[in-house]
Amino acid sequence: MELKVRLKQKADYSYSIVLGKNLFKKIAADLKNKPIANKYVIITDSNVKNIYGIDLLKTLRANNIEAQLIYFKAGEQSKNSKIKEQIENEMFKLLLGRDSAILALGGGVTGDLAGFIASTFLRGIPYIQIPTTLLAMVDSSIGGKTGINTGYGKNLIGTFYQPKKVYIDINMLSTLPESEFLNGLAEVIKHSIIKDKPLFKYLEKNREKILKKDKKALQYIIKISCEIKSSIVEKDETESNYRRILNFGHTFGHAIEKTSNYQVKHGFAVAQGMIYAAKLSKTNEKTKERIIKLIESYGLIKNIKLDKKMILHAMLQDKKTIKGKVNFVLINEIGKPYITNKIKTQQIEAVL
Ligand SMILES: NC(=O)c1ccc[n+]([C@@H]2O[C@H](COP(=O)([O-])OP(=O)(O)OC[C@H]3O[C@@H](n4cnc5c(N)ncnc54)[C@H](O)[C@@H]3O)[C@@H](O)[C@H]2O)c1
């Protein structure tokens, strides 16, 4: 005997990204006018709590919104199942139920962790992303990838779970340490290389303004980056194929991060990885030179001693490597990516 469970539900998970300055009052007004829950919990890390968390909590409460705050020790090492469970237990103690929602206030670590909690807490409650690092603004807060690290590797446990809204407050970048800012810029550069030649040219021409955190320039590059990321996610929400173009520079990048025992930060590893990927690409020499020059001009290349063999080994172990074939995102020209698994080991060794 065979019975069928018919599931035709196809909900609309669309959401908007609000980009502006000093947004806490707007967030409170929006939640007041169009609540997504009865109670809210801000999840943040120990740094962001002091800089912005308490302020957001006060603003919500001043608007008669029932809100709590839970924080964890800042840093990648908190993105694990132990901290997830601790936060969930705190949420139970605060009697947060299915009528609650999470406000993920922080960088990518907070967004990934809080988003993952939202997707599993009581089988799923809504959440809003309030990214505070450049990386989270242009990348991790959009697209609904949530998750945690395990002893076996990064981001191995997680879900696709879209936020209800994203609020990007560019004024928050004023307190961000320089290296964290550069870390996010690597992803902006990546977006330009895979999808947007005008953005690439803008990054070439406006380096000084961007590095000085000129508000107009930041607003522009963040807006375009968010448009690129969301347009890719719209076409392939669960990374079955097209979304993989976002991994430009990442196959090498992840291997560099791993080989350096995570001493090289993600953005810097991806920056180096983008140079290797450009060198492997079919694109012409002039374009390769432009890419290398741009990445170097933003101070993203550190003189790190890299062990070629270990990088190759790490690439073969990557979760996206299938049957020993490493998948690479390369470019025909700026804005025109392609995916291939036909690169030979000797070619990889030659660019390292
Ligand atoms: N979900 C996705 O699609 C996706 C995409 C890319 C990266 N990620 C994940 O993102 C994580 C990295 O995110 P990250 O680089 O934002 O790191 P992070 O969240 O650890 O933030 C970096 C540091 O900056 C501090 N900070 C954050 N905002 C600040 C501000 N405005 N002022 C001062 N200090 C501030 C934090 O406390 C932290 O110490 C990784 O775990 C990575 O796997 C996820």
XYZ file of C-alpha atoms and ligand atoms in Angstrom, residues 45 47-48 51-52 74 76 79 107-110 112 132-133 135-136 139-140 145 154-155 172 175-177 180 183 229, ligand 1:
73
model
C 27.771 39.316 21.018
C 31.208 43.635 21.940
C 28.117 44.685 20.024
C 28.167 49.467 21.558
C 24.618 49.036 20.178
C 32.283 37.643 20.686
C 34.037 32.683 15.701
C 29.547 29.644 16.697
C 28.339 40.401 12.501
C 28.162 37.167 10.546
C 28.780 35.041 13.627
C 25.719 36.474 15.364
C 24.478 32.696 11.450
C 26.829 45.452 12.135
C 29.946 44.415 10.162
C 30.748 41.462 5.767
C 27.361 40.854 7.352
C 26.888 39.109 2.447
C 25.847 36.978 5.410
C 22.131 30.624 5.201
C 33.054 25.318 9.528
C 29.340 25.769 8.835
C 27.567 51.319 12.605
C 33.080 51.706 15.211
C 34.193 48.674 13.208
C 37.937 47.861 13.505
C 37.052 43.831 9.996
C 37.412 41.696 5.638
C 23.636 39.104 -3.510
N 25.430 33.089 6.137
C 26.190 33.447 5.128
O 25.767 33.494 3.983
C 27.620 33.828 5.404
C 28.381 34.451 4.420
C 29.683 34.846 4.723
C 30.183 34.628 6.001
N 29.408 34.017 6.948
C 29.902 33.807 8.318
O 30.136 35.077 8.898
C 31.069 34.913 9.966
C 32.029 36.078 9.967
O 31.318 37.266 10.173
P 32.033 38.621 10.611
O 33.254 38.796 9.819
O 31.003 39.674 10.608
O 32.550 38.267 12.089
P 31.994 38.580 13.556
O 30.519 38.445 13.620
O 32.787 37.758 14.496
O 32.377 40.106 13.780
C 33.728 40.471 13.785
C 34.114 41.258 15.035
O 33.619 42.580 14.945
C 32.898 42.943 16.119
N 31.866 43.893 15.679
C 30.771 43.634 14.955
N 30.164 44.764 14.591
C 30.873 45.778 15.117
C 30.756 47.193 15.068
N 29.806 47.793 14.352
N 31.661 47.933 15.738
C 32.671 47.316 16.437
N 32.864 45.998 16.481
C 31.968 45.244 15.828
C 32.380 41.633 16.651
O 32.106 41.709 18.029
C 33.544 40.700 16.338
O 34.520 40.807 17.334
C 31.728 33.567 9.751
O 31.293 32.692 10.745
C 31.233 33.109 8.400
O 31.100 31.712 8.305
C 28.142 33.633 6.667
